[in-house]
Short mmCIF file of C-alpha atoms in Angstrom, two decimals:
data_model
loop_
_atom_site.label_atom_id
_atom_site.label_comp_id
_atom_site.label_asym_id
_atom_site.label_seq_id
_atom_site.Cartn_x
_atom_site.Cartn_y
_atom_site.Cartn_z
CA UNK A 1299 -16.78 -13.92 -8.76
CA UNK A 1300 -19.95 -12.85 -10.48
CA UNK A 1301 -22.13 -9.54 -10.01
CA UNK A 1302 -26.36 -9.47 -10.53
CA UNK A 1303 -27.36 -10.44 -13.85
CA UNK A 1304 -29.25 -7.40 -13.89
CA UNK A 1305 -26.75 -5.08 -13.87
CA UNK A 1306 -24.88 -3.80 -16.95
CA UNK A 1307 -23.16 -0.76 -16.50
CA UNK A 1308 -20.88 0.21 -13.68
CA UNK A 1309 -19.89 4.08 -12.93
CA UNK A 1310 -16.88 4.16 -10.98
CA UNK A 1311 -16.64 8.04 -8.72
CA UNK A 1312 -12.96 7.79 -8.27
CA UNK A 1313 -11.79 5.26 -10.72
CA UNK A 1314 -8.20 6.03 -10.28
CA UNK A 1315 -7.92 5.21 -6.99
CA UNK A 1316 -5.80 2.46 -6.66
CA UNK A 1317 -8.60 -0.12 -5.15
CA UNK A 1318 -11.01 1.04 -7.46
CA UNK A 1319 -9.77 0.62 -11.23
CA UNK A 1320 -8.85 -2.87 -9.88
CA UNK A 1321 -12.90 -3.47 -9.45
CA UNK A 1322 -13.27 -1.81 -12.37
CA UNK A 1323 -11.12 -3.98 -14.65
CA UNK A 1324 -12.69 -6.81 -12.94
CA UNK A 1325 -16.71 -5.70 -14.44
CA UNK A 1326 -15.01 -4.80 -17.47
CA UNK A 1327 -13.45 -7.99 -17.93
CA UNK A 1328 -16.74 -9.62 -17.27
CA UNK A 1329 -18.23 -7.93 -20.20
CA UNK A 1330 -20.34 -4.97 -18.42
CA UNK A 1331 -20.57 -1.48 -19.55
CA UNK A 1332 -17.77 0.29 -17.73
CA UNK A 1333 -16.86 4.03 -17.39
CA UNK A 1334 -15.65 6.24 -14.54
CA UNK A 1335 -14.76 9.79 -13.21
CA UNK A 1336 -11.29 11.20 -11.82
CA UNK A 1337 -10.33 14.40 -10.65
CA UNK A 1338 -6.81 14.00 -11.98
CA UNK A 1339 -5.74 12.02 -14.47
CA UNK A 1340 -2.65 9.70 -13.82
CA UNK A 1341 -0.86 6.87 -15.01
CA UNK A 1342 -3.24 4.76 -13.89
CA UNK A 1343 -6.34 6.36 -15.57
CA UNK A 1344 -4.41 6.66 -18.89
CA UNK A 1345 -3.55 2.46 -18.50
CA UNK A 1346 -7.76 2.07 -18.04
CA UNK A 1347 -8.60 4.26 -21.44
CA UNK A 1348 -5.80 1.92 -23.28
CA UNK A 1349 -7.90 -0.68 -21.77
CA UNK A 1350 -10.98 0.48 -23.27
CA UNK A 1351 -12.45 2.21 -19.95
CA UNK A 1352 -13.53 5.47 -20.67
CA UNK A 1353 -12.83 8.35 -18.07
CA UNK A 1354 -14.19 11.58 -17.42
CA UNK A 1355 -12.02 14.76 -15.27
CA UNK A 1356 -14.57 16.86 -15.19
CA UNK A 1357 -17.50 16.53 -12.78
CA UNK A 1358 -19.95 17.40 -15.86
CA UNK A 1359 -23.13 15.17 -15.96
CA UNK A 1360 -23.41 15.99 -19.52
CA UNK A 1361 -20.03 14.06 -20.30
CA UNK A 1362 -21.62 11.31 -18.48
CA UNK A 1363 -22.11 7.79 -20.96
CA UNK A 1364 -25.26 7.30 -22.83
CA UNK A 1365 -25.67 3.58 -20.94
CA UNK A 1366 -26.34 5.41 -17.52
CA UNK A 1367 -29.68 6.53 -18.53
CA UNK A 1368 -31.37 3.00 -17.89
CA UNK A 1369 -30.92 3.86 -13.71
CA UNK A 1370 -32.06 0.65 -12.76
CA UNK A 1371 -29.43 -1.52 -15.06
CA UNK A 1372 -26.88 0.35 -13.74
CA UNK A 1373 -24.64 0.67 -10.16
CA UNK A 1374 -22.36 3.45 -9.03
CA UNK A 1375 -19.47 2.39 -6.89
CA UNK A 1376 -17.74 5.81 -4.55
CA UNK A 1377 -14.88 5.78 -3.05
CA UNK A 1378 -14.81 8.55 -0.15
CA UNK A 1379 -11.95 10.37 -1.63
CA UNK A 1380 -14.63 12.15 -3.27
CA UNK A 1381 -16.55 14.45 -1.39
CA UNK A 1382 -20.70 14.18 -1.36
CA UNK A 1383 -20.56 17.71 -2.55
CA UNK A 1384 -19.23 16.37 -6.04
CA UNK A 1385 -21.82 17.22 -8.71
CA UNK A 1386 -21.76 13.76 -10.08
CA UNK A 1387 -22.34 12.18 -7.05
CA UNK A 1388 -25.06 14.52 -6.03
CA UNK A 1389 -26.78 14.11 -9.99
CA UNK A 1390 -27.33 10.20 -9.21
CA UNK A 1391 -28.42 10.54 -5.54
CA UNK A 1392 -31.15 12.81 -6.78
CA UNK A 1393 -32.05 10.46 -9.77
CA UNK A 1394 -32.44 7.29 -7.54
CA UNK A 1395 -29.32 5.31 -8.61
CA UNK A 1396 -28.20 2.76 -6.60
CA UNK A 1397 -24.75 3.86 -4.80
CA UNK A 1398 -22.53 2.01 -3.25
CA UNK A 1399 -18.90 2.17 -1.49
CA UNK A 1400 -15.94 0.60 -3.11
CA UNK A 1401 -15.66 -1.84 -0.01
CA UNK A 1402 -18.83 -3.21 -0.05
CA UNK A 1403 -19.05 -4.21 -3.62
CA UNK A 1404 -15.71 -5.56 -3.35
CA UNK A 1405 -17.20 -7.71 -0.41
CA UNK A 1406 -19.83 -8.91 -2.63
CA UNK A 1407 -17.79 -9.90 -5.80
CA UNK A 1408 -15.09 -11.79 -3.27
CA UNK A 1409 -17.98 -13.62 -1.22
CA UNK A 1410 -18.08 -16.75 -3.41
CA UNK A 1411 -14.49 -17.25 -2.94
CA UNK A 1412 -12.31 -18.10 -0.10
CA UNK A 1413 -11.05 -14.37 0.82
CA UNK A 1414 -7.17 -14.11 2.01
CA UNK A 1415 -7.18 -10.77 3.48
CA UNK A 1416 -3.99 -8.64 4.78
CA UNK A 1417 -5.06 -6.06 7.05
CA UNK A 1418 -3.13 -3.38 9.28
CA UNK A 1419 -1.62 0.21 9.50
CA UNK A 1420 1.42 -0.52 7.25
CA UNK A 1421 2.80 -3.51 4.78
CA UNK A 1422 -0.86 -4.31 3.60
CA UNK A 1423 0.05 -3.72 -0.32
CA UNK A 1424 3.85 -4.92 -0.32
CA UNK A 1425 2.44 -8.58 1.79
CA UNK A 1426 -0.67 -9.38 -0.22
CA UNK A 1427 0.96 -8.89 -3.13
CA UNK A 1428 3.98 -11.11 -2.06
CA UNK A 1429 1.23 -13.81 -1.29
CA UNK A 1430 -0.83 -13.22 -4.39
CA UNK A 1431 2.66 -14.25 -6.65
CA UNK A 1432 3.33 -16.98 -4.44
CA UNK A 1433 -0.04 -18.71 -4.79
CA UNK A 1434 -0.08 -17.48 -8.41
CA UNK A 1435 3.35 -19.56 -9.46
CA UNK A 1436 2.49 -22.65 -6.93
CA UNK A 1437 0.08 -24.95 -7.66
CA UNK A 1438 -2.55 -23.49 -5.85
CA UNK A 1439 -3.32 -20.12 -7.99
CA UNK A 1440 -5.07 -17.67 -6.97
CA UNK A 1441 -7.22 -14.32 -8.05
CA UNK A 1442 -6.43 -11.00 -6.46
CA UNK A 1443 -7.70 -7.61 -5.93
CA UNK A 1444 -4.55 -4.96 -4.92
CA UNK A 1445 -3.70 -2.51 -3.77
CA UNK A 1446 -0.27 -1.44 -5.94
CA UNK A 1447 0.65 -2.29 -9.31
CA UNK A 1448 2.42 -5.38 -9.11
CA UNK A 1449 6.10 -5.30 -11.06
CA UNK A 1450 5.41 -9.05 -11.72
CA UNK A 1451 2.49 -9.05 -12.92
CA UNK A 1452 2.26 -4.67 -14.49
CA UNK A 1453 -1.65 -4.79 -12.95
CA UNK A 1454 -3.39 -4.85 -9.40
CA UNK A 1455 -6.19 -7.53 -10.90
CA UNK A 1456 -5.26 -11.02 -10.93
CA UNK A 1457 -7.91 -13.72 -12.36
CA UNK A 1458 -7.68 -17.44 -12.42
CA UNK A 1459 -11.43 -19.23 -13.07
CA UNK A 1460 -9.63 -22.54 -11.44
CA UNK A 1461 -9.19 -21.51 -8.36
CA UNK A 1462 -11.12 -20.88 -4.64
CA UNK A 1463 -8.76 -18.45 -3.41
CA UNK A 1464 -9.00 -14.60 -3.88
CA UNK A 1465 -5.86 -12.31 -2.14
CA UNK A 1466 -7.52 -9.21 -0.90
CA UNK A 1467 -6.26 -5.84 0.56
CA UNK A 1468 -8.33 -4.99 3.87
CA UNK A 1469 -8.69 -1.43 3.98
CA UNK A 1470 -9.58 0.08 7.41
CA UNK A 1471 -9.90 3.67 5.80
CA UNK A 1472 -13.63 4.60 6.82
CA UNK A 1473 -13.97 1.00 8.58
CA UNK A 1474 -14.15 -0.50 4.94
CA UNK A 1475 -12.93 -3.75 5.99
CA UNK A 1476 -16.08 -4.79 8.01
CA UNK A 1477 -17.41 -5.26 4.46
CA UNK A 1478 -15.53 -8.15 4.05
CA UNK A 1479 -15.38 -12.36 4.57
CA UNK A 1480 -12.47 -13.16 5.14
CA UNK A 1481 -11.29 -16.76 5.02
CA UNK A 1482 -7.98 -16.35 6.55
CA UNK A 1483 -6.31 -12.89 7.43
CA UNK A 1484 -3.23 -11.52 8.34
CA UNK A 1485 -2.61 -8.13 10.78
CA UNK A 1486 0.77 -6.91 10.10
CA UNK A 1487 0.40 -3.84 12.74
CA UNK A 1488 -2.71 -1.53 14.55
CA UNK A 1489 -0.75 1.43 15.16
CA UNK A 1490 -2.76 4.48 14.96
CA UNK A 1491 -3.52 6.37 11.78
CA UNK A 1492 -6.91 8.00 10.13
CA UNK A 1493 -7.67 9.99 12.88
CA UNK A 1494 -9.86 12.50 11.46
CA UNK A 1495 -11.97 9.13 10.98
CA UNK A 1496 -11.55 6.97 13.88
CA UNK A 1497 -10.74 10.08 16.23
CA UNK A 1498 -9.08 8.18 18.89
CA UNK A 1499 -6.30 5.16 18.81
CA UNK A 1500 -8.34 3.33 20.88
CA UNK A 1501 -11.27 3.38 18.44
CA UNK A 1502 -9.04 2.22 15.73
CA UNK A 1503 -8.10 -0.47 17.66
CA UNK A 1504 -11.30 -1.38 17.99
CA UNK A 1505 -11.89 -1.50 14.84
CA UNK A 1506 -9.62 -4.31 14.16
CA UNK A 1507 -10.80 -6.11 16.63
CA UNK A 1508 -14.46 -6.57 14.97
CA UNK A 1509 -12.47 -6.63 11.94
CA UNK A 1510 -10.72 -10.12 13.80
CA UNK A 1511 -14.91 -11.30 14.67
CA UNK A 1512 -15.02 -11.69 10.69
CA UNK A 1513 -12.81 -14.64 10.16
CA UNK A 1514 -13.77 -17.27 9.31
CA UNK A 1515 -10.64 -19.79 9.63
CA UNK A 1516 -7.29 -18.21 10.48
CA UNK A 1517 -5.67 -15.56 11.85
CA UNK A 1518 -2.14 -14.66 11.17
CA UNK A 1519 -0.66 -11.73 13.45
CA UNK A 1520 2.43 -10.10 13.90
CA UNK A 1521 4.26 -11.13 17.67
CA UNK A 1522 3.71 -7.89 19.84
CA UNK A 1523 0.82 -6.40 17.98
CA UNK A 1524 -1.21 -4.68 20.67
CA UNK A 1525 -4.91 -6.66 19.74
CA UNK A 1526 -6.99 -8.96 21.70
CA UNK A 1527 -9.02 -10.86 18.77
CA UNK A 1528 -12.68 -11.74 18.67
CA UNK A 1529 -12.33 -14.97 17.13
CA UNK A 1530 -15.20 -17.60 16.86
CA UNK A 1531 -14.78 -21.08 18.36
CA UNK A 1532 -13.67 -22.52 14.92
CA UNK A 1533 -11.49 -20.05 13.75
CA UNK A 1534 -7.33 -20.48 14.91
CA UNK A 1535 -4.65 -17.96 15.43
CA UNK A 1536 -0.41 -18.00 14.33
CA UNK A 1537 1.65 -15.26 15.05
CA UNK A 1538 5.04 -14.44 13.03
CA UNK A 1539 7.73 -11.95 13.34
CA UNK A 1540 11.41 -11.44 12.19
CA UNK A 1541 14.11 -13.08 15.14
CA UNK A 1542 17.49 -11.22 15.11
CA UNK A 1543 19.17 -12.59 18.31
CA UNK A 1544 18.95 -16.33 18.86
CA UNK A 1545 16.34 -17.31 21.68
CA UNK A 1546 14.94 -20.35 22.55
CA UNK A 1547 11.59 -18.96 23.89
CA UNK A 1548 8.65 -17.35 23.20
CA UNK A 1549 9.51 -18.09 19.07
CA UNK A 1550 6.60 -16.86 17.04
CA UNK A 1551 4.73 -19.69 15.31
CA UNK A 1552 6.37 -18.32 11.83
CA UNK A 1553 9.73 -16.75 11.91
CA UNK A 1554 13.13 -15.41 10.08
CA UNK A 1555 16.50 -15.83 11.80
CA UNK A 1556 20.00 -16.45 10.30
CA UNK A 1557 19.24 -13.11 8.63
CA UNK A 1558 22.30 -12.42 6.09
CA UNK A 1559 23.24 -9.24 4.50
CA UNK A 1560 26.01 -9.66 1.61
CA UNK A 1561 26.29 -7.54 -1.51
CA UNK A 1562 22.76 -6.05 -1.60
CA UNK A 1563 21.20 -9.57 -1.55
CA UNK A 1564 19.37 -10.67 1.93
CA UNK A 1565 19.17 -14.33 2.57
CA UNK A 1566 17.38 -15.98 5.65
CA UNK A 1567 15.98 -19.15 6.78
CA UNK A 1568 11.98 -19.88 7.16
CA UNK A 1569 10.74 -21.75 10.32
CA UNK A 1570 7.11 -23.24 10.21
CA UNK A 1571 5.87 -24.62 12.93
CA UNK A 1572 6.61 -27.95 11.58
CA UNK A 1573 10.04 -27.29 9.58
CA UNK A 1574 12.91 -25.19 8.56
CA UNK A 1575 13.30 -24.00 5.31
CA UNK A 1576 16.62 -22.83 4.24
CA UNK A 1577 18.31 -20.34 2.53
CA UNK A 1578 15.34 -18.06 1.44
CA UNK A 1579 16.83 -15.31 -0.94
CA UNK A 1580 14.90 -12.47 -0.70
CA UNK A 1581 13.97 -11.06 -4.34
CA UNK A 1582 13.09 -7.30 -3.16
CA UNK A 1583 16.47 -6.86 -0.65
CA UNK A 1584 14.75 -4.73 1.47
CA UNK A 1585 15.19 -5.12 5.27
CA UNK A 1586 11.28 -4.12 6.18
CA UNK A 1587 10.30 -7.33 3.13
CA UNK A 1588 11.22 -9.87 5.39
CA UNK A 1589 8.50 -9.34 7.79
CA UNK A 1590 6.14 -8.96 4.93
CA UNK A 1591 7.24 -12.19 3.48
CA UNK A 1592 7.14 -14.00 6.23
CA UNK A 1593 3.66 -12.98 6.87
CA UNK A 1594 2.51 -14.09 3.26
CA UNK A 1595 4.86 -17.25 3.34
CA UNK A 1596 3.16 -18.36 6.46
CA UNK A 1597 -0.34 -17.92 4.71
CA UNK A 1598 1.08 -19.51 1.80
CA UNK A 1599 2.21 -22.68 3.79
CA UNK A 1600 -1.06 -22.93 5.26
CA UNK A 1601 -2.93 -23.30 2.16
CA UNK A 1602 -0.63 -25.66 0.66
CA UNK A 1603 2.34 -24.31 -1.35
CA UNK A 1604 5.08 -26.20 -1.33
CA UNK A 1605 8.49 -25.35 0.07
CA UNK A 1606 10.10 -25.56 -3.56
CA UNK A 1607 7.52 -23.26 -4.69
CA UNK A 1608 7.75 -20.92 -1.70
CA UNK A 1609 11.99 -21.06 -2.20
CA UNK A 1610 11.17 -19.94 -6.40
CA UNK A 1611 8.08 -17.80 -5.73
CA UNK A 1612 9.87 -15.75 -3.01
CA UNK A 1613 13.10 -15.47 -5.01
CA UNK A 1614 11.11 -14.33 -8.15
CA UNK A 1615 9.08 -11.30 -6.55
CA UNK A 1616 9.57 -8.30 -8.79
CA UNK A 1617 8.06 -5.84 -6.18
CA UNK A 1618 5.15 -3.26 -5.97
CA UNK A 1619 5.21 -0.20 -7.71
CA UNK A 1620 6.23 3.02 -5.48
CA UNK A 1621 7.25 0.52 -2.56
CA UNK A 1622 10.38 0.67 -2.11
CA UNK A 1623 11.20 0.90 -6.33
CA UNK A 1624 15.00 1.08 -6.48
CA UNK A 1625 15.56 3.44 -9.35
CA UNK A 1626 19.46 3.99 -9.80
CA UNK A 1627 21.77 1.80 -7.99
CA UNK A 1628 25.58 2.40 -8.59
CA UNK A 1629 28.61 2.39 -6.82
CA UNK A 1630 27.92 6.16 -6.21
CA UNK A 1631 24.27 6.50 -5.88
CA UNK A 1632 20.90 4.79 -4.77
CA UNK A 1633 17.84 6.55 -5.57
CA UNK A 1634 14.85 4.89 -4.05
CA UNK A 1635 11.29 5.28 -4.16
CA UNK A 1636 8.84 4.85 -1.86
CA UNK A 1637 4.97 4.86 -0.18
CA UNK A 1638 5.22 5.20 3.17
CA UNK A 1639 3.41 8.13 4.81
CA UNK A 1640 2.77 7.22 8.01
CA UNK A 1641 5.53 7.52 10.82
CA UNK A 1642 6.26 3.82 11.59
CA UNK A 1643 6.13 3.52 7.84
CA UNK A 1644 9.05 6.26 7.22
CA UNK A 1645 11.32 4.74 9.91
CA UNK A 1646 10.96 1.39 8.93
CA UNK A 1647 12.42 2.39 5.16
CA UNK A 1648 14.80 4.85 5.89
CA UNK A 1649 16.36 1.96 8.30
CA UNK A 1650 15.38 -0.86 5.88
CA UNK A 1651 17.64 1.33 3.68
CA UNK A 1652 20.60 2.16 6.12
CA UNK A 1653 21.07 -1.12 6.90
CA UNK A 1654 21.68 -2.63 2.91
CA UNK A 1655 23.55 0.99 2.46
CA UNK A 1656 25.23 1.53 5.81
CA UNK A 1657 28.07 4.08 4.72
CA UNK A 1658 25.92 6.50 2.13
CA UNK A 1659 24.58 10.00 2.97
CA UNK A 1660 21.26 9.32 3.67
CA UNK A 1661 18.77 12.24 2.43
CA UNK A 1662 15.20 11.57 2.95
CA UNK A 1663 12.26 13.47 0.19
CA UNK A 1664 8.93 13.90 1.90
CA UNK A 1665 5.65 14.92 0.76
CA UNK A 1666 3.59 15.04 4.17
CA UNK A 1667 0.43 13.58 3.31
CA UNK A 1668 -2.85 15.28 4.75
CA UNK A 1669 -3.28 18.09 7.45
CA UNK A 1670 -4.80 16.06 9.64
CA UNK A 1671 -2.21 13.29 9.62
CA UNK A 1672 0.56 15.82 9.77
CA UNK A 1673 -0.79 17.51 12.92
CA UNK A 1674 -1.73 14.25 14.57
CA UNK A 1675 1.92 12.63 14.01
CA UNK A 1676 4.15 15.59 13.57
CA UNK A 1677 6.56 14.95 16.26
CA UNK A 1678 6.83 11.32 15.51
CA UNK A 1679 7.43 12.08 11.97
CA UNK A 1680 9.95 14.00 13.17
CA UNK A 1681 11.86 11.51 14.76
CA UNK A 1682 11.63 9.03 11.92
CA UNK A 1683 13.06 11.74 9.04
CA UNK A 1684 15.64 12.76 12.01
CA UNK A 1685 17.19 9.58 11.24
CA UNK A 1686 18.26 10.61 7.74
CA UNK A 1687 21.59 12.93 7.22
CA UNK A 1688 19.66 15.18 5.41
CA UNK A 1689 15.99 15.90 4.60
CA UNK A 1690 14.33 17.61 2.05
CA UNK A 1691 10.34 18.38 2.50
CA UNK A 1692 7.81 19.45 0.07
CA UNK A 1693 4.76 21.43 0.72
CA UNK A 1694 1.82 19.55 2.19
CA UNK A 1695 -0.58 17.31 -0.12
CA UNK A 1696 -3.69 18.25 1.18
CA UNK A 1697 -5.97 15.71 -0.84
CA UNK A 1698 -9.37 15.66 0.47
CA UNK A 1699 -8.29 18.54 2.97
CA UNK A 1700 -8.42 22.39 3.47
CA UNK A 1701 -5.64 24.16 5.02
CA UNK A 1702 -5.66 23.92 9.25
CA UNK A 1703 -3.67 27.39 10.80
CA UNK A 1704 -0.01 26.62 11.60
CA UNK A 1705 -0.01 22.70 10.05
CA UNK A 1706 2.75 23.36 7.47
CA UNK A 1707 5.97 21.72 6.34
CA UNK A 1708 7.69 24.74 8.24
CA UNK A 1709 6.28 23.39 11.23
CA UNK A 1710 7.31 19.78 10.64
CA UNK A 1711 11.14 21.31 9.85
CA UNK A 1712 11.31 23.07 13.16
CA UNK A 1713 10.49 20.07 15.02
CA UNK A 1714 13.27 17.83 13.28
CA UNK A 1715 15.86 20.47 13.90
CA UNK A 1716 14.52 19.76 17.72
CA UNK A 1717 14.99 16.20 17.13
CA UNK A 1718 18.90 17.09 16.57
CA UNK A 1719 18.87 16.82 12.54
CA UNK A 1720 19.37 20.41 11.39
CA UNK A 1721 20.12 19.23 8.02
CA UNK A 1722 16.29 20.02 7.08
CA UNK A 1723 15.16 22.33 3.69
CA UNK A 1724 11.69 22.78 2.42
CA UNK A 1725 12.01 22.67 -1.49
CA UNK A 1726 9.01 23.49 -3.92
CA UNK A 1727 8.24 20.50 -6.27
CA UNK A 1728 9.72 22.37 -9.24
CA UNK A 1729 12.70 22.86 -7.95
CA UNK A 1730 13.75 19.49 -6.49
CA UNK A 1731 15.53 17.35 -9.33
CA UNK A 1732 18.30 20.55 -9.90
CA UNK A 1733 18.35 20.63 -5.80
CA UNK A 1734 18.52 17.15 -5.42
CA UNK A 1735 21.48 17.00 -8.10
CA UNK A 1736 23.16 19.86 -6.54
CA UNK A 1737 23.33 18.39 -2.94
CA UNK A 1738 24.27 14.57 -4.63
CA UNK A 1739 27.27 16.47 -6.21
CA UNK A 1740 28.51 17.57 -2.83
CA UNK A 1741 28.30 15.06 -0.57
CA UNK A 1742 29.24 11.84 -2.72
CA UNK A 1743 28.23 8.57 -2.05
CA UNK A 1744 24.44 9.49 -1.48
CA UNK A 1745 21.17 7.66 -0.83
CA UNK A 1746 17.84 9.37 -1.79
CA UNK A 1747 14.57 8.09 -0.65
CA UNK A 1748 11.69 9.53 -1.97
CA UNK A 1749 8.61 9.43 0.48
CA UNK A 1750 4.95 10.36 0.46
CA UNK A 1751 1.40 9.64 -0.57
CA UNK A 1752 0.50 12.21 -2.15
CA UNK A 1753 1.56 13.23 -5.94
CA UNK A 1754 5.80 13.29 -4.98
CA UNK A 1755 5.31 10.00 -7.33
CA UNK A 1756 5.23 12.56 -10.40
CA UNK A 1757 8.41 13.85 -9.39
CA UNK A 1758 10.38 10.65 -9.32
CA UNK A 1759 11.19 10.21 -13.48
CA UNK A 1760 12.31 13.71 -13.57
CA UNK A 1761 14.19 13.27 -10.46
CA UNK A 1762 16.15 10.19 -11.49
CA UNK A 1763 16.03 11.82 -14.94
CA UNK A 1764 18.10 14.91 -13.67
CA UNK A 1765 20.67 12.51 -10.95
CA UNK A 1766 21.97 10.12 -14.16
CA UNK A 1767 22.70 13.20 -16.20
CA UNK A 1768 26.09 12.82 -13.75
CA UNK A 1769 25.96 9.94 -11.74
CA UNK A 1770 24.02 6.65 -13.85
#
């Protein structure tokens, strides 16, 4: 992965976004000039000025590196989270600076390689980085851009010179994966989300299915997933899924079954479509990871990692930071952690975490993420937190987002009470570990899931903080 000789400095508008401070310790680790600009500093921003990446949090072009000046050595990289009205962003465009989007430089700096790319609404982060640790401990290796912090591995940037292979995460955020060449794929789901972008499911879907025309070899997709693929004449197509009841038909082409549940471990069996691999021990138990592992397994296989290595390198996966990061785990209480803001997202953790904890008090923590996404989905997000005993919401994170009349967490808490789950509070942010504490202490044996994309991730230390004061 190399970028133009000619260029020596790289400004990053955004740089602790997720995807981006994963390109960004990729130029800086090729020796360029490297510096960026966040509205809000993080975790994630303080790990990049350890690293030696300087980062600005105001939009002031006089705090802007001396390098820059030299226009035509130099590239800025945006990611859309920041609007065009940023003064930054507007300083360049007026100087003549060459600008481009986080997706298409990532396309470039993958090209030489042979892209695996997971794409699709949810499980994009949690499966590519399941893949990107089995390649990495097989003998096959591989680099790999993101998008989470890997617990293995404490990064989102994996580089190894000796291999072909590069694990990406295919956005579809603002159609960013049509930047891409992807050598194989995998679709884990199309269901719709980023409407204020796409406007209709039907255009999202689309999407995808140019996304599908980019492949270049293989296409791995989830059994069911409502897509008809573009493929070219070369390229081939696998499906996979998770089988719970024994049937002898219509098997996907990559599959779980024997699925076993004992003392928070899950163990299943892996079926190729040329052998059975036993006893697979899960090493993230979390219901929803067997799908994703199956998913990356399956591209694994395909590229040549062994069945030894798939058994160790499965077994071995540490998880992704803020998916599904188990916390506290006694006989008393399980506080858990997690991404998911979308509303197939929410019910597939708050079952994947009934089902290990079948007999707790479930109470579900969510942060609605975006107005947009909490008008378009509010009554399905209220059926997926109506699951939960109890649920506690926060205000909305409006991110990019003004306020839109009526689209408030009050709204989203009348319409789970409709869903039958009058259990429902709206606490403010500063007030949630002595709340959360306070509700643990009367109801017992308790899980608590904390949900959301926005900046609920800030509460989660203080949270657990406050809950093994009594029950750690």
């Amino acid at each position: 992965m190399t970028t133009s000789d000619n260029i020596s400095g790289i400004y990053f508008l955004g740089i602790g976004g997720i995807g981006m401070s994963a390109l960004a310790r990729y130029f800086s680790f090729c020796g360029k000039h490297v510096a960026g600009y966040d509205r809000t500093p993080s975790e994630l921003t303080h790990a990049l000025e350890k690293e030696g990446i300087a980062v600005q949090y105001e939009d002031d072009v006089d705090s802007l590196p001396q390098w820059l000046s030299d226009k035509g050595a130099c590239l800025v990289v945006r990611t859309p989270a920041v609007p065009e009205t940023n003064a930054l962003y507007q300083w360049f465009l007026q100087r003549g600076y060459t600008v481009r989007k986080r997706a298409e430089v990532l396309g470039i700096v993958t090209r030489d390689r042979k892209a695996l790319c997971v794409a699709g609404t949810h499980g994009k982060t949690t499966t590519s980085t399941i893949l990107a640790h089995l390649l990495r401990q097989s003998q096959v290796g591989t680099n790999a851009f993101l998008g989470g912090i890997s617990n293995n591995y404490h990064t989102n940037l994996l580089l190894d010179d000796k291999s072909d292979f590069v694990v990406v995460e295919a956005d579809e955020f603002d159609r960013s994966f049509h930047h891409l060449s992807p050598y194989m794929s995998i679709i884990t789901a199309v269901d719709p989300d980023h409407l204020d972008i796409y406007g209709t499911a039907e255009a999202y879907r689309e999407s995808f299915e140019h996304y599908t025309s980019l492949i270049q070899s293989t296409l791995i997709v989830k059994q069911g997933v409502a897509l008809t693929p573009r493929l070219t004449a070369e390229a081939r197509q696998f499906t996979y899924g998770v089988v719970e009841t024994p049937r002898s038909n219509d098997l996907p082409d990559f599959y779980a079954d024997a699925i076993r549940i004992a003392e928070g471990q899950i163990d299943f069996d892996f079926h190729t479509p040329t052998c059975v691999i036993h006893n697979m021990r899960l090493g993230v138990p979390v219901w929803i990871n067997i799908e994703n592992s199956v998913a990356a397994m399956a591209m694994a296989w395909l590229n040549g990692v062994s069945e030894d290595e798939l058994r160790k390198g499965l077994a071995s996966f540490a998880g992704v930071y803020r998916r599904f990061n188990v916390y506290i785990n006694t006989s008393r209480l399980t506080m858990v952690d997690d991404y998911a803001h979308h509303p197939t997202e929410l019910q597939a953790s708050l079952q994947s975490l009934r089902r290990v904890f079948p007999h707790r008090h479930l109470i579900a923590v969510f942060q609605p993420h975006l107005y947009t996404r909490t008008r378009d989905f509010a009554d399905a997000f209220a059926r997926a937190l109506a699951q939960a005993n109890e649920v506690v919401l926060l205000p909305i994170y409006p991110a990019r987002e003004i306020p839109i009349e009526g689209i408030c967490s009050e709204m989203l808490m009348d319409k789970i009470c409709l869903c039958g789950n009058e259990d429902v509070t709206i606490v403010e942010k500063s007030e949630l570990p002595t709340y959360l504490r306070q509700r643990v202490e009367q109801k017992g044996e308790c899980a608590v899931m904390m949900l959301g994309a926005g900046d609920i991730d800030r509460l989660v230390q203080p949270v657990a903080e406050e809950l093994r004061k009594e029950f750690d």
